[in-house]
Amino acid sequence: MPDIHIVLDSTAGVSPAILSAYANLHVVSLTVMLDGQEWPEEKIAPAELFAAVAAGRRHPRTSQPSPGDFARVAGPLARDGNDVIIITLSSAVSGTLQSAKTGASMVGGRVWVIDSGTTAAGMVKMAEWALEEAARGTPAEKIAGGLEARRQRTRTMFVPGTLEYLHKGGRIGGASALIGTLLQIKPVLYLVEGKVAVLDKVRTRQRAVARMVEELKRCRRPAYIGIVQIEAADEGDRLERQLRELYPDCDITVAAGGAVLGTHLGPGLLGIIYQESLEEDGA
Amino acid sequence: MAGKSEILAAADFRRMIAGAYAAFVEQHEAINRLNVFPVPDGDTGTNMLLTLGAVNRALGEGDAPGIGQISRRAADSAILGARGNSGVILSQLFRGIARGLAGKAEATSAELGKAFQYGILYAYRAVARPVEGTILTVAKGIAKGARRAVRDNLGFAEVLQAAVAAGKAELLKTPELLPVLKQAGVVDAGGRGLIVLLEGCLAGLEGRYTSPEADFETLLRVPASAGKVIISHPYCTEFLVSPAAVDAAEARKQLEPLGESLIVAATGDVLKIHIHTAAPGAVLETGLAWGQLHDIKIDNMADQSRASSAETLPKAGLAVIAVSPGPGLTAIMRSLGAADVIEGGPTMNPPVEAFVNAVHNGSAKRYILLPNNANIVLAARQAQKLLGAQVEVIPTKNVPQGLAALVAFQPDDELAANLERMKERAFAVRSAGITRAVRDSRLDGLEIRGGQFIGVADDKTTIAGDDLGAVLKTVLRSLLRPGTELVSLYYGAGLDEKKAAAVLAGIVEDFPNIELELYHGGQPHYYFLVSLE
């Protein structure tokens, strides 16, 4: 019987522990360019990028993996008769999905490409679920369908420490109107089909974080809650404590975002990713 | 004098208005001084003067054969020209008078007396929360005096005299009914304005008044928002339907799909229609089904604005129109996404017309108005009544409330969600202003000398003192709550950034763990406008 393999991109920030626990889990890296040099995202720390920006050097750039990068990973697996499911970072902010699709078409065979609609913990949770189902013998078609259902129930919201990085990185989307406001504004942003959008705008950071929590509370039963922070570890921990009190039985994680998120969102990022429980997951 | 045989015509009405206007030119400053709070704010006299100026101007244009028609014209122009709360109340007075005189070529003294009583009734209704000791007490007295005189069949001049006498008696009682008036040692300004109005009418009726200088009010005019004309519906079509078989709501419903900038004004069974349309024929056909059409006027606005290149954009989306008292605040409001900003504030209340024009000139389909001043709220509401469903008002009473609402505005979101969020944020902000007392006074147990700095927190005077920084500090302290994170200060009244920053530097140590942000407001009279969040 053929195996099912899961491929993530590097923005998921999947931990080495999980990676080594599953032989059928793979990662394709996005690239960060700083001062004319290219780095696979996991080889450079966000702090290095921020130091470079603070020193007035050129704003870093990122690039999606090439179709060939995906084909190189998925090709051999598919040729051996395996099923491959590629889960990418939201197409709202990256062309990674497109690369994966093109790569998959080069490969042929049984390859599915799923837009996670999110990133970081959201992607990790999708992969974990898919790996469990695969181990249980669920067919790849059904897993792909289940991932699609999870994507639709996943919410990704965040409070950037600054809008400068979103602006310079060209990923500001619906928040572009917030550039150049004469009053200091703290936007609460979220990922929605196709773009970064404004969930709300408030005047202070605390209010902004509280606004995310308020939004989370509208969810009846979160399947998990992933906190993402970049250079905001203390705030991330405080938020974790607060959420643990609110949701004592929920699976809550805190993780530092990687260099690609760092390039586009900047230091001071605090985000919450969660998914509403699906009926099939039981109570 | 036998009132029954006295016949009053359009010319008499015109003279009364001219007389009233002249009376306000003379007395508006005296009425302004009846201001309860020693802060420079909504000048009742000036607002009534400017509103009457709009009426006087409208009556001078063209002829009107009947007293009914001319009173309706007075009402229409007052509604559009109304400034401040007192102007809006005045406009309702004219609406009531017009209702009483609808369809009449001439009126007997008794009929005119009744019409004035209608006017008083309408004015009464314009006030959301009737409070005794205000203009309403005086209005009731006037109505009572007039009613008696009408019953006794007196001539109209005597009706006015009786009304004035009864009104004055009530005016003198206002300080007893309203403690703030007594404290300040004044009578109610709006009530005094009503008396001046009637005295002016009487002087006009009897031919004893002098015309004010022609350009007097241009000196007082508040600049309205300058807009560009966007023409997708080039034919400005206006007409009257009389008698009309449908009411204003039904007329509005039927005409709405045919164009934009629709105004339906109903006075009795007369409908006045104003609409910008691409199909004037269809509009007239629709009107014909309701009754006979009169005073038909169709202009091609494209001809009028041919000089400027007119864009043809369909109206779409949701936008905010905000009122700003200073250039710095105007820039902030625009940067926060206000589609249009109307200049206006404490001592310069913009007319209803400024809101109407801003909506007409804008490119959005629906608007949220932020008056940002307690004395401009009614004018915004009046504009809403004229413009119908395309306009909503969030009654922001000061600039900090308006800014909080604007920060929460999201053009892509639903109207209802925006309204809910904006209201919630606006009314959660605590706010204050630091100005100078315009005269000596005693208020809320506080002795205030003219020229002292005074802090007005959430519309209540809390402190007076000679040092700006000390007053600011005390006001901020009184407004601090656990969880206050941010204090935004908007400097104005001639302070420059350096001076404002120096004042701030003197108090910053007193507020640890709180962010103090300083912005250029540019508003007159107020050294600082402050919001705490």
Coordinates of N, CA, C and O in Angstrom, one line a residue, chain B residues 126-223:
Chain B
A126 N -39.1 70.3 18.1 CA -37.8 70.1 17.5 C -36.8 69.7 18.6 O -35.7 69.3 18.4
V127 N -37.1 70.0 19.9 CA -36.2 69.7 21.0 C -36.4 68.3 21.5 O -37.5 68.0 21.9
A128 N -35.4 67.6 21.5 CA -35.5 66.1 21.8 C -36.0 65.9 23.3 O -36.9 65.2 23.5
R129 N -35.3 66.6 24.2 CA -35.7 66.5 25.6 C -36.1 67.8 26.1 O -35.3 68.7 26.5
P130 N -37.4 68.1 26.2 CA -37.9 69.4 26.7 C -37.5 69.6 28.1 O -37.7 68.8 29.0
V131 N -36.9 70.8 28.3 CA -36.5 71.2 29.7 C -37.1 72.5 30.0 O -37.0 73.4 29.1
E132 N -37.7 72.7 31.1 CA -38.3 74.0 31.5 C -37.2 74.9 31.8 O -36.1 74.5 32.3
G133 N -37.5 76.2 31.6 CA -36.4 77.2 31.8 C -35.6 77.5 30.6 O -34.7 78.2 30.6
T134 N -36.0 76.9 29.5 CA -35.3 77.1 28.2 C -36.2 77.9 27.3 O -37.3 78.3 27.6
I135 N -35.8 77.9 26.0 CA -36.6 78.5 25.0 C -38.0 78.0 25.0 O -39.0 78.7 24.6
L136 N -38.2 76.8 25.4 CA -39.5 76.1 25.4 C -40.5 76.8 26.4 O -41.7 77.0 26.0
T137 N -40.0 77.2 27.5 CA -40.9 77.9 28.5 C -41.4 79.2 27.9 O -42.5 79.5 28.0
V138 N -40.4 79.9 27.2 CA -40.8 81.2 26.6 C -41.8 80.9 25.5 O -42.7 81.7 25.3
A139 N -41.5 79.9 24.7 CA -42.4 79.6 23.6 C -43.8 79.3 24.1 O -44.8 79.8 23.4
K140 N -43.9 78.6 25.2 CA -45.3 78.3 25.7 C -46.0 79.6 26.1 O -47.2 79.8 25.9
G141 N -45.2 80.5 26.7 CA -45.8 81.8 27.2 C -46.3 82.6 26.0 O -47.4 83.1 26.0
I142 N -45.4 82.5 24.9 CA -45.8 83.3 23.7 C -47.1 82.7 23.1 O -48.0 83.4 22.7
A143 N -47.2 81.4 23.1 CA -48.3 80.7 22.5 C -49.6 81.1 23.3 O -50.7 81.4 22.7
K144 N -49.5 81.1 24.6 CA -50.6 81.4 25.5 C -51.1 82.9 25.2 O -52.3 83.1 25.0
G145 N -50.1 83.8 25.2 CA -50.5 85.2 25.0 C -51.1 85.4 23.6 O -52.1 86.1 23.5
A146 N -50.6 84.7 22.6 CA -51.1 84.9 21.3 C -52.5 84.3 21.2 O -53.4 84.9 20.6
R147 N -52.7 83.2 21.9 CA -54.0 82.5 21.8 C -55.1 83.4 22.4 O -56.2 83.6 21.8
R148 N -54.8 84.0 23.5 CA -55.8 84.9 24.1 C -56.1 86.1 23.2 O -57.3 86.4 23.0
A149 N -55.1 86.7 22.6 CA -55.3 87.9 21.7 C -56.1 87.5 20.5 O -56.9 88.2 20.0
V150 N -55.8 86.3 20.0 CA -56.5 85.8 18.8 C -58.0 85.6 19.1 O -58.9 86.0 18.4
R151 N -58.2 85.1 20.3 CA -59.6 84.8 20.8 C -60.4 86.1 20.9 O -61.6 86.2 20.6
D152 N -59.6 87.2 21.3 CA -60.3 88.5 21.5 C -60.4 89.3 20.2 O -60.7 90.4 20.2
N153 N -60.0 88.6 19.1 CA -60.2 89.2 17.8 C -59.4 90.5 17.6 O -59.8 91.4 16.9
L154 N -58.2 90.5 18.2 CA -57.3 91.7 18.0 C -56.6 91.7 16.6 O -56.5 90.7 16.0
G155 N -56.1 92.8 16.3 CA -55.3 92.9 15.0 C -54.0 92.2 15.2 O -53.6 92.0 16.4
F156 N -53.3 91.9 14.2 CA -52.1 91.1 14.3 C -51.0 91.8 15.1 O -50.2 91.2 15.8
A157 N -50.9 93.1 14.9 CA -49.9 93.9 15.7 C -50.1 93.7 17.2 O -49.2 93.5 18.0
E158 N -51.4 93.7 17.6 CA -51.7 93.5 19.0 C -51.5 92.1 19.4 O -51.1 91.8 20.6
V159 N -51.7 91.2 18.5 CA -51.5 89.7 18.8 C -50.0 89.6 19.1 O -49.6 89.0 20.1
L160 N -49.1 90.2 18.3 CA -47.7 90.1 18.5 C -47.3 90.8 19.8 O -46.5 90.2 20.6
Q161 N -47.9 91.9 20.1 CA -47.6 92.6 21.4 C -48.0 91.7 22.6 O -47.2 91.6 23.5
A162 N -49.1 91.1 22.5 CA -49.6 90.2 23.6 C -48.6 89.1 23.7 O -48.3 88.7 24.8
A163 N -48.2 88.5 22.6 CA -47.3 87.4 22.6 C -46.0 87.8 23.2 O -45.4 87.0 24.1
V164 N -45.5 88.9 22.8 CA -44.2 89.4 23.4 C -44.3 89.6 24.9 O -43.4 89.2 25.6
A165 N -45.4 90.2 25.3 CA -45.5 90.5 26.7 C -45.6 89.2 27.5 O -44.9 89.1 28.6
A166 N -46.4 88.3 27.1 CA -46.5 87.0 27.8 C -45.2 86.2 27.8 O -44.7 85.6 28.7
G167 N -44.5 86.3 26.6 CA -43.2 85.6 26.5 C -42.2 86.2 27.4 O -41.4 85.5 28.0
K168 N -42.2 87.6 27.5 CA -41.2 88.2 28.4 C -41.4 87.8 29.8 O -40.4 87.6 30.6
A169 N -42.6 87.7 30.2 CA -42.9 87.3 31.6 C -42.3 86.0 31.9 O -41.7 85.7 32.9
E170 N -42.5 85.1 30.9 CA -41.9 83.7 31.1 C -40.4 83.7 31.1 O -39.7 83.0 31.8
L171 N -39.8 84.6 30.2 CA -38.4 84.7 30.1 C -37.8 85.0 31.4 O -36.7 84.5 31.8
L172 N -38.4 86.0 32.1 CA -37.9 86.4 33.4 C -37.9 85.3 34.4 O -37.2 85.3 35.4
K173 N -38.8 84.3 34.2 CA -38.8 83.2 35.1 C -37.8 82.1 34.9 O -37.6 81.2 35.7
T174 N -37.1 82.2 33.7 CA -36.2 81.1 33.4 C -35.1 80.9 34.4 O -34.8 79.7 34.6
P175 N -34.5 81.9 35.0 CA -33.5 81.7 35.9 C -34.0 80.9 37.2 O -33.2 80.2 37.8
E176 N -35.3 81.1 37.5 CA -35.8 80.4 38.6 C -36.0 78.9 38.3 O -35.9 78.0 39.2
L177 N -36.3 78.6 37.0 CA -36.5 77.2 36.6 C -35.3 76.4 36.4 O -35.3 75.2 36.5
L178 N -34.2 77.1 36.0 CA -33.0 76.4 35.6 C -31.8 77.0 36.4 O -31.4 78.1 36.2
P179 N -31.3 76.2 37.4 CA -30.3 76.8 38.3 C -29.0 77.3 37.6 O -28.4 78.3 38.0
V180 N -28.6 76.7 36.4 CA -27.4 77.2 35.8 C -27.6 78.6 35.3 O -26.6 79.4 35.3
L181 N -28.8 79.0 34.9 CA -29.1 80.3 34.5 C -28.9 81.3 35.7 O -28.3 82.3 35.6
K182 N -29.5 80.9 36.8 CA -29.4 81.7 38.0 C -28.0 81.9 38.4 O -27.6 83.0 38.7
Q183 N -27.2 80.8 38.4 CA -25.8 80.9 38.8 C -25.1 81.9 37.9 O -24.3 82.7 38.4
A184 N -25.4 81.8 36.6 CA -24.6 82.7 35.7 C -25.2 84.1 35.7 O -24.7 85.0 35.1
G185 N -26.4 84.2 36.3 CA -27.0 85.5 36.3 C -27.6 86.0 35.0 O -27.5 87.2 34.6
V186 N -28.1 85.1 34.2 CA -28.6 85.4 32.9 C -30.0 84.8 32.7 O -30.4 83.9 33.4
V187 N -30.7 85.2 31.7 CA -31.9 84.6 31.2 C -31.6 83.7 30.0 O -30.5 83.7 29.5
D188 N -32.5 82.8 29.6 CA -32.2 81.9 28.5 C -32.0 82.6 27.2 O -32.8 83.5 26.8
A189 N -30.9 82.3 26.5 CA -30.6 83.0 25.3 C -31.5 82.7 24.2 O -32.0 83.6 23.4
G190 N -31.9 81.5 24.0 CA -32.9 81.1 23.0 C -34.2 81.8 23.2 O -34.8 82.3 22.2
G191 N -34.7 81.8 24.4 CA -35.9 82.5 24.7 C -35.9 83.9 24.4 O -36.8 84.5 23.8
R192 N -34.7 84.5 24.8 CA -34.5 86.0 24.5 C -34.6 86.2 23.0 O -35.2 87.1 22.4
G193 N -34.0 85.2 22.2 CA -34.0 85.3 20.8 C -35.4 85.2 20.2 O -35.8 86.0 19.3
L194 N -36.3 84.4 20.8 CA -37.7 84.4 20.3 C -38.4 85.7 20.5 O -39.1 86.1 19.6
I195 N -38.1 86.3 21.6 CA -38.7 87.6 21.9 C -38.2 88.7 20.9 O -39.0 89.4 20.3
V196 N -36.9 88.6 20.6 CA -36.4 89.6 19.7 C -37.0 89.3 18.3 O -37.3 90.3 17.6
L197 N -37.2 88.0 18.0 CA -37.8 87.7 16.7 C -39.2 88.3 16.6 O -39.5 89.0 15.6
L198 N -40.0 88.2 17.6 CA -41.4 88.7 17.5 C -41.4 90.2 17.6 O -42.2 90.8 16.8
E199 N -40.5 90.8 18.4 CA -40.5 92.3 18.4 C -40.1 92.8 17.0 O -40.6 93.8 16.6
G200 N -39.1 92.0 16.4 CA -38.7 92.5 15.1 C -39.8 92.3 14.1 O -40.0 93.2 13.2
C201 N -40.6 91.3 14.2 CA -41.8 91.1 13.3 C -42.7 92.2 13.4 O -43.3 92.8 12.5
L202 N -42.9 92.6 14.7 CA -43.9 93.7 15.0 C -43.3 95.0 14.4 O -44.1 95.7 13.7
A203 N -42.1 95.3 14.6 CA -41.5 96.5 14.0 C -41.6 96.5 12.5 O -41.9 97.5 11.8
G204 N -41.4 95.3 11.9 CA -41.5 95.1 10.4 C -42.9 95.4 10.0 O -43.1 96.1 9.0
L205 N -43.8 94.8 10.7 CA -45.2 94.9 10.3 C -45.6 96.4 10.3 O -46.4 96.9 9.4
E206 N -45.1 97.1 11.3 CA -45.5 98.5 11.4 C -44.6 99.4 10.6 O -44.7 100.7 10.7
G207 N -43.7 98.8 9.9 CA -42.8 99.6 9.0 C -41.7 100.4 9.7 O -41.1 101.3 9.2
R208 N -41.5 100.1 11.0 CA -40.4 100.8 11.7 C -39.1 99.9 11.9 O -39.0 99.2 12.8
Y209 N -38.3 99.9 10.9 CA -37.0 99.2 11.0 C -36.1 99.8 9.9 O -36.6 100.3 8.9
T210 N -34.8 99.6 10.2 CA -33.9 100.1 9.2 C -33.2 98.9 8.6 O -32.8 97.9 9.3
S211 N -33.1 98.8 7.3 CA -32.4 97.7 6.6 C -31.0 97.6 7.0 O -30.3 98.6 7.0
P212 N -30.5 96.4 7.3 CA -29.1 96.3 7.6 C -28.3 96.5 6.4 O -28.8 96.4 5.3
E213 N -27.0 96.7 6.6 CA -26.1 96.9 5.5 C -26.1 95.6 4.7 O -26.1 94.5 5.2
A214 N -26.0 95.8 3.4 CA -26.2 94.7 2.5 C -25.1 93.6 2.7 O -25.4 92.4 2.7
D215 N -23.9 94.0 3.0 CA -22.8 92.9 3.1 C -22.6 92.5 4.5 O -21.6 91.9 4.8
F216 N -23.5 92.9 5.4 CA -23.3 92.6 6.8 C -23.0 91.1 7.1 O -22.0 90.7 7.7
E217 N -23.9 90.3 6.5 CA -23.8 88.9 6.9 C -22.6 88.2 6.2 O -22.2 87.1 6.6
T218 N -22.2 88.7 5.1 CA -21.0 88.1 4.4 C -19.8 88.1 5.4 O -19.0 87.2 5.3
L219 N -19.8 89.1 6.2 CA -18.7 89.1 7.2 C -18.8 88.0 8.2 O -17.8 87.5 8.7
L220 N -20.0 87.5 8.4 CA -20.2 86.5 9.4 C -20.3 85.1 8.8 O -20.3 84.1 9.5
R221 N -20.3 85.0 7.5 CA -20.5 83.7 6.8 C -19.4 82.7 7.2 O -18.2 83.0 7.2
V222 N -19.8 81.5 7.4 CA -18.9 80.5 7.7 C -18.6 79.7 6.4 O -19.6 79.4 5.7
P223 N -17.4 79.5 6.1 CA -17.1 78.8 4.8 C -17.7 77.4 4.9 O -17.4 76.7 5.8

